N, CA, C and O of each residue as an XYZ file, in Angstrom:
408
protein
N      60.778    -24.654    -17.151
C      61.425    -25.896    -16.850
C      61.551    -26.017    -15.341
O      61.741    -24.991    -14.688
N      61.468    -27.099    -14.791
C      61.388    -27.170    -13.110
C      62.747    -28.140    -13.066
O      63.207    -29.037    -13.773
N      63.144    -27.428    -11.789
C      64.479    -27.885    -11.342
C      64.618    -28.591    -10.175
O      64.726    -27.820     -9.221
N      64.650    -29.515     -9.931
C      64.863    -30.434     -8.524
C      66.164    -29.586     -7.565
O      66.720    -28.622     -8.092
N      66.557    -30.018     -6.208
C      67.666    -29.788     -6.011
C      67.836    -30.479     -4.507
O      67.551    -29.840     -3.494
N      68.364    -31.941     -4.459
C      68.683    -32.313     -3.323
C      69.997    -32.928     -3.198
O      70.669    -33.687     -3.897
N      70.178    -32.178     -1.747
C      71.545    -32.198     -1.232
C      71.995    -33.439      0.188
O      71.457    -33.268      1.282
N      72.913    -34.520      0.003
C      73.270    -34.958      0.759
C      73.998    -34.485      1.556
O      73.986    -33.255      1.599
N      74.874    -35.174      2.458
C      76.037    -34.263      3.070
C      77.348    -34.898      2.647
O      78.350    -34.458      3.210
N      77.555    -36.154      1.476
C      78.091    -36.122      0.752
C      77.930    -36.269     -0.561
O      78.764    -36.962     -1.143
N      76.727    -35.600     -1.411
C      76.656    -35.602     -2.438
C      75.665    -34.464     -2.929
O      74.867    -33.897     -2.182
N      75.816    -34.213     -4.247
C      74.948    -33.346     -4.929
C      74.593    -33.580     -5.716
O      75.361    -34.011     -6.575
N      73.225    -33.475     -5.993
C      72.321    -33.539     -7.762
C      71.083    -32.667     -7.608
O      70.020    -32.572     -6.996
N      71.970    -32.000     -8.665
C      70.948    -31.190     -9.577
C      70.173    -31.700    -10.428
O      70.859    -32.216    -11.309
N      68.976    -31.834    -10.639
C      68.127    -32.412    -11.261
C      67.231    -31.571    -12.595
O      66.390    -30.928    -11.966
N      67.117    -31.417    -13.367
C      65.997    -30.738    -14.407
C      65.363    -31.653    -15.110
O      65.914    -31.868    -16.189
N      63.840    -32.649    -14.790
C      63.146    -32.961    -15.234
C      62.797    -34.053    -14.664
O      62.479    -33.907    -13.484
N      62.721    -35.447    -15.208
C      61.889    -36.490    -14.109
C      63.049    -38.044    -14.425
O      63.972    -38.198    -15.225
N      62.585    -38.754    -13.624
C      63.914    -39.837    -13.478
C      62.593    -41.392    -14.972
O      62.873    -42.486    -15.462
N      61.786    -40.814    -15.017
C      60.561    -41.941    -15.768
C      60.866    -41.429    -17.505
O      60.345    -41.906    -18.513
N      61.881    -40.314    -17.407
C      62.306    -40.508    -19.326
C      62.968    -41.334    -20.158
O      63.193    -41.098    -21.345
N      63.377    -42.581    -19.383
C      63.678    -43.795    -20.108
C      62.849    -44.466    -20.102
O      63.241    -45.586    -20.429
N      61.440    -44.429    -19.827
C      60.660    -45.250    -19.845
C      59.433    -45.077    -20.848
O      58.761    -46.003    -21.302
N      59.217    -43.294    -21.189
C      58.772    -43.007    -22.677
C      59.141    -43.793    -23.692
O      60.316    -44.081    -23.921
N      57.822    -44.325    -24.595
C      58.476    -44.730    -25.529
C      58.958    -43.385    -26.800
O      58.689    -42.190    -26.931
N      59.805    -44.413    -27.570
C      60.044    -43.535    -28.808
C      59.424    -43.040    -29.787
O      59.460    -43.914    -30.654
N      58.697    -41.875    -30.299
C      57.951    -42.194    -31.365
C      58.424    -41.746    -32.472
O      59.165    -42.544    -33.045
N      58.246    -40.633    -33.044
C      59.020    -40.143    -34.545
C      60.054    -39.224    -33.919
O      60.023    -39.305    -32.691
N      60.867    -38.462    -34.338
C      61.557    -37.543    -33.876
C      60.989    -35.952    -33.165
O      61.392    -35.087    -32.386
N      60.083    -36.189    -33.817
C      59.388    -34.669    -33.229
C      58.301    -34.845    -31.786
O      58.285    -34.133    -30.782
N      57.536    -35.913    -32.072
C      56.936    -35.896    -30.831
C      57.688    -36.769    -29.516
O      57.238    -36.825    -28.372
N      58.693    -37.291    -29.912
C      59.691    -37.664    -28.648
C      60.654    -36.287    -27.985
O      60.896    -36.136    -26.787
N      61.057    -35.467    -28.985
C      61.759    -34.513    -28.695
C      60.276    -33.176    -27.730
O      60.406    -32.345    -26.831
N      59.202    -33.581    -28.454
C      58.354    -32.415    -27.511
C      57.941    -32.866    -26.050
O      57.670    -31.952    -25.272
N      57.841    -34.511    -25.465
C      57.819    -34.645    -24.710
C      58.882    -35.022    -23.760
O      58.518    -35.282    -22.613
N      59.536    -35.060    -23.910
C      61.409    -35.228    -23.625
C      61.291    -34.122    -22.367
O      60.449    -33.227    -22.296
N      62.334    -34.407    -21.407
C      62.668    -33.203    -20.580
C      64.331    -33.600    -20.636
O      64.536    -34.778    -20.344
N      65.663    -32.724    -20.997
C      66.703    -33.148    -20.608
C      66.710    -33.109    -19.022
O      65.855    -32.569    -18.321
N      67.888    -33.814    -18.576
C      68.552    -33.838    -17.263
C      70.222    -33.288    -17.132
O      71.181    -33.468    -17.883
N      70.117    -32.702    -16.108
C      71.955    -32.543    -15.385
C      71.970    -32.930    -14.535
O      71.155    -32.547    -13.696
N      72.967    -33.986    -14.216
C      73.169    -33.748    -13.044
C      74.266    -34.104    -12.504
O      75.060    -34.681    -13.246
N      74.629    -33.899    -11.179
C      75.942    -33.237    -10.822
C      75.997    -33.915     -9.407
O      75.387    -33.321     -8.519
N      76.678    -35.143     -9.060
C      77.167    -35.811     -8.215
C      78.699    -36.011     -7.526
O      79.604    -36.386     -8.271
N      78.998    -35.743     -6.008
C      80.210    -35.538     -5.803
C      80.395    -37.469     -5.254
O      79.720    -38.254     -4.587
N      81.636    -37.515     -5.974
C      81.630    -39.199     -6.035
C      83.164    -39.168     -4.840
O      83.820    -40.187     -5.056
N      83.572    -38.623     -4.145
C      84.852    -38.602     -3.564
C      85.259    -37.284     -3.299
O      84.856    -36.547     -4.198
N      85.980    -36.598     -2.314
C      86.285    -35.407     -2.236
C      87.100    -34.741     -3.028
O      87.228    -33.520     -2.940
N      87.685    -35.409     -3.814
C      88.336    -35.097     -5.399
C      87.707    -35.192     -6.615
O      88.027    -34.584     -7.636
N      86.607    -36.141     -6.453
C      85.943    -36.277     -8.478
C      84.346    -36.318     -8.040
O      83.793    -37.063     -7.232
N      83.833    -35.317     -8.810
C      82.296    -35.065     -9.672
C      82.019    -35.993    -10.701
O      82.814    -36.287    -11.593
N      81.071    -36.373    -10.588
C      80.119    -37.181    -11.679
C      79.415    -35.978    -12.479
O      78.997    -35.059    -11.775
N      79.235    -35.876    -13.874
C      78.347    -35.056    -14.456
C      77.776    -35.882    -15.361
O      78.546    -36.401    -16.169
N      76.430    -36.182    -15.448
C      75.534    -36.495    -16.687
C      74.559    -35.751    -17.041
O      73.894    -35.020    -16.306
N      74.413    -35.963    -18.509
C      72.986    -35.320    -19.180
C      73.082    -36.041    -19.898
O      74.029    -36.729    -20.280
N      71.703    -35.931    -20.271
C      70.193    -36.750    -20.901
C      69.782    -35.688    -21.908
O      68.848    -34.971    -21.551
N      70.457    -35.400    -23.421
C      69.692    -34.232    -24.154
C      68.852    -34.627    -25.068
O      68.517    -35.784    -24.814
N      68.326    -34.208    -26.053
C      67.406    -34.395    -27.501
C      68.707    -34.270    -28.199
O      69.386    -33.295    -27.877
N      69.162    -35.047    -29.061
C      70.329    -34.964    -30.077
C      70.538    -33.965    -30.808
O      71.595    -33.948    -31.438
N      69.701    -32.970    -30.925
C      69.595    -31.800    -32.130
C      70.019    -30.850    -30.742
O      69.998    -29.645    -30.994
N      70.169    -30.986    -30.186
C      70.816    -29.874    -28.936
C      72.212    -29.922    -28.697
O      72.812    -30.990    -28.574
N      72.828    -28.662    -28.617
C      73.793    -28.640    -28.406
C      74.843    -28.344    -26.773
O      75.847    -27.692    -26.488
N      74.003    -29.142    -26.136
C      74.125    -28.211    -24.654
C      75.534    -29.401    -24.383
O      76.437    -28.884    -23.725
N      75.704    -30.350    -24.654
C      76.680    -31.346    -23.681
C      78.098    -30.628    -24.706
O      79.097    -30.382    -24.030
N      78.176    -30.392    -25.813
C      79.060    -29.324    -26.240
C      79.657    -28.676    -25.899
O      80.887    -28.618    -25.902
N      78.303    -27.523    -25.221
C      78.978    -26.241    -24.231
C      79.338    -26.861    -23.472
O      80.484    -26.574    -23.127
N      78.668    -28.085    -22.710
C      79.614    -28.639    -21.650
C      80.753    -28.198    -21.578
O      81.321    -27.310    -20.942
N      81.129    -29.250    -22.630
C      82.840    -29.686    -22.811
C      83.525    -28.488    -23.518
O      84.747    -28.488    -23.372
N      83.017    -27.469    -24.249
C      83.622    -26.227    -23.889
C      84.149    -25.850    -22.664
O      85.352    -25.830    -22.406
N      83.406    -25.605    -22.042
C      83.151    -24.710    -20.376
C      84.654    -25.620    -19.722
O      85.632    -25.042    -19.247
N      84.506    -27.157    -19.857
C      85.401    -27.936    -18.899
C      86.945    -27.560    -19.653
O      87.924    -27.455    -18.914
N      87.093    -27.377    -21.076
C      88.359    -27.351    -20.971
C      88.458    -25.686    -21.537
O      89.047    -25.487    -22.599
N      87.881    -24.569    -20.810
C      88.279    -23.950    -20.662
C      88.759    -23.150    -19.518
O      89.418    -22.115    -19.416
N      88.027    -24.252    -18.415
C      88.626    -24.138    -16.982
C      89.478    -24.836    -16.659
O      89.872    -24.827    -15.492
N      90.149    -25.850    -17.833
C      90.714    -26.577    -17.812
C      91.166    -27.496    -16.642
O      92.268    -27.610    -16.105
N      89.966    -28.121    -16.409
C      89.645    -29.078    -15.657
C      90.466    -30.439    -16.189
O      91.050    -30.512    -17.271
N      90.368    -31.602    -15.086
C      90.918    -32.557    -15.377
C      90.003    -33.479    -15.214
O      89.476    -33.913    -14.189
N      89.772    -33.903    -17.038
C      88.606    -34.833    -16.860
C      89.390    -36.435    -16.872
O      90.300    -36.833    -17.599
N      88.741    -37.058    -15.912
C      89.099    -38.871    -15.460
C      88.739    -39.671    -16.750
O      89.656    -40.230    -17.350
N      87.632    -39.748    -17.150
C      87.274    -40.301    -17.745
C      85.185    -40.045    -18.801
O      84.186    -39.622    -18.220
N      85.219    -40.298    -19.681
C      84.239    -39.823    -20.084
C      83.386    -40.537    -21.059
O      84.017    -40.821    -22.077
N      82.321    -40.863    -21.066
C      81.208    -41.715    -22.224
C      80.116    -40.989    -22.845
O      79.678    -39.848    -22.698
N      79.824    -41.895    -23.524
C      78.494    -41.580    -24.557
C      77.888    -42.120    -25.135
O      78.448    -42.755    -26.029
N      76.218    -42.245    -25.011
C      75.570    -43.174    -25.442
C      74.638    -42.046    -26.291
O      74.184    -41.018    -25.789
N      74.445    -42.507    -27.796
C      73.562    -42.261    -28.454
C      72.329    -43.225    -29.034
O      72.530    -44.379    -29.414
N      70.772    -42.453    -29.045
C      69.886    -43.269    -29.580
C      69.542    -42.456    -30.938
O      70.302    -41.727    -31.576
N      68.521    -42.699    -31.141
C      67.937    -41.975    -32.453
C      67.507    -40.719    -32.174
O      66.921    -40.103    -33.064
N      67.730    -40.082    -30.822
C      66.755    -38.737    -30.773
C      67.460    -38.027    -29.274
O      67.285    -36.846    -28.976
N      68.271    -39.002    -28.434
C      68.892    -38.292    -27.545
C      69.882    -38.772    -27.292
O      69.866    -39.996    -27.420
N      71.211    -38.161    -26.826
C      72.381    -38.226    -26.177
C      72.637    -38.125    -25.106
O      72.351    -37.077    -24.526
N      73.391    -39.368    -24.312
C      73.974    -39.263    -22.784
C      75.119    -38.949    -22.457
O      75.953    -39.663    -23.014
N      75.683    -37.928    -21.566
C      77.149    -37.912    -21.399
C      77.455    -37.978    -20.146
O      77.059    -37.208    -19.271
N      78.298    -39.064    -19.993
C      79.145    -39.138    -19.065
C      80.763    -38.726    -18.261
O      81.726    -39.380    -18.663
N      80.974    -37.838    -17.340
C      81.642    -37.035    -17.277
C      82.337    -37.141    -15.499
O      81.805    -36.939    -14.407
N      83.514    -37.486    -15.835
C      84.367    -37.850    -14.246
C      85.227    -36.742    -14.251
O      86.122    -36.562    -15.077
N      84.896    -35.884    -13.166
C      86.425    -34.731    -13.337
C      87.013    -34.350    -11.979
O      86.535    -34.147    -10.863
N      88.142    -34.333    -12.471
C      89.037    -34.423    -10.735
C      89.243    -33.137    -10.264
O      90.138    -32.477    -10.793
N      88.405    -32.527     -9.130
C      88.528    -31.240     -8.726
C      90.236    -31.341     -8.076
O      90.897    -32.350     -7.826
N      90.563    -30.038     -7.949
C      91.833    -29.959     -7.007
C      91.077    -29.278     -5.805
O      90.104    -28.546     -5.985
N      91.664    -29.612     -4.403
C      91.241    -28.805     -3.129
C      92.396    -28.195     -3.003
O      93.542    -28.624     -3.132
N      91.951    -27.050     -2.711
C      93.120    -26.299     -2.155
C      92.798    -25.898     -0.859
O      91.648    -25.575     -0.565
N      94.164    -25.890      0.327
C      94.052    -26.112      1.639
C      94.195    -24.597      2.248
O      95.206    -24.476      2.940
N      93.751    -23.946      2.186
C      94.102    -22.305      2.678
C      94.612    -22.281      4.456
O      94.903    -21.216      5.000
């Protein structure tokens, strides 16, 4: 799997796969899911809140672990969405870092 990785100097995205997968069409479930690439990615929207989205194949369970992982760091999520089609899931994910001032 190939991983993008470009950095602003106020923002971040991590990238895994190509920005032209909404533009595949759909075909049965199996050959959309073999040409599919998911995405993460990870945008700082303010010096307090991250943007997180992914782009999965619906039979995957990765935006799950997500939301495991977040409330077991028990993060403070802002706000959060989800769009489902017939073969993949989007999640949308606002979470309010704390800074701490040392």
């Amino acid at each position: 799997m190939e991983i993008e990785r470009e950095v602003d100097h106020d923002e971040e995205e991590v990238t895994s796969g190509s920005d032209d997968e909404d533009d595949e069409e759909e075909g049965s479930s199996s050959s959309s899911s073999s040409s599919f690439i998911p995405s993460i990615r990870i945008k700082r929207m303010e010096d307090h809140l991250i943007l997180i989205s992914t782009v999965v194949v619906k039979d995957v369970a990765l935006t799950s672990d997500l939301f495991q992982l977040l409330e077991d760091e028990k993060l403070d999520i802002a706000s959060e969405s989800q769009y489902r089609t017939e073969t993949r899931v989007a999640h949308t994910v606002q979470v309010i870092i704390s800074i701490i001032d040392h």
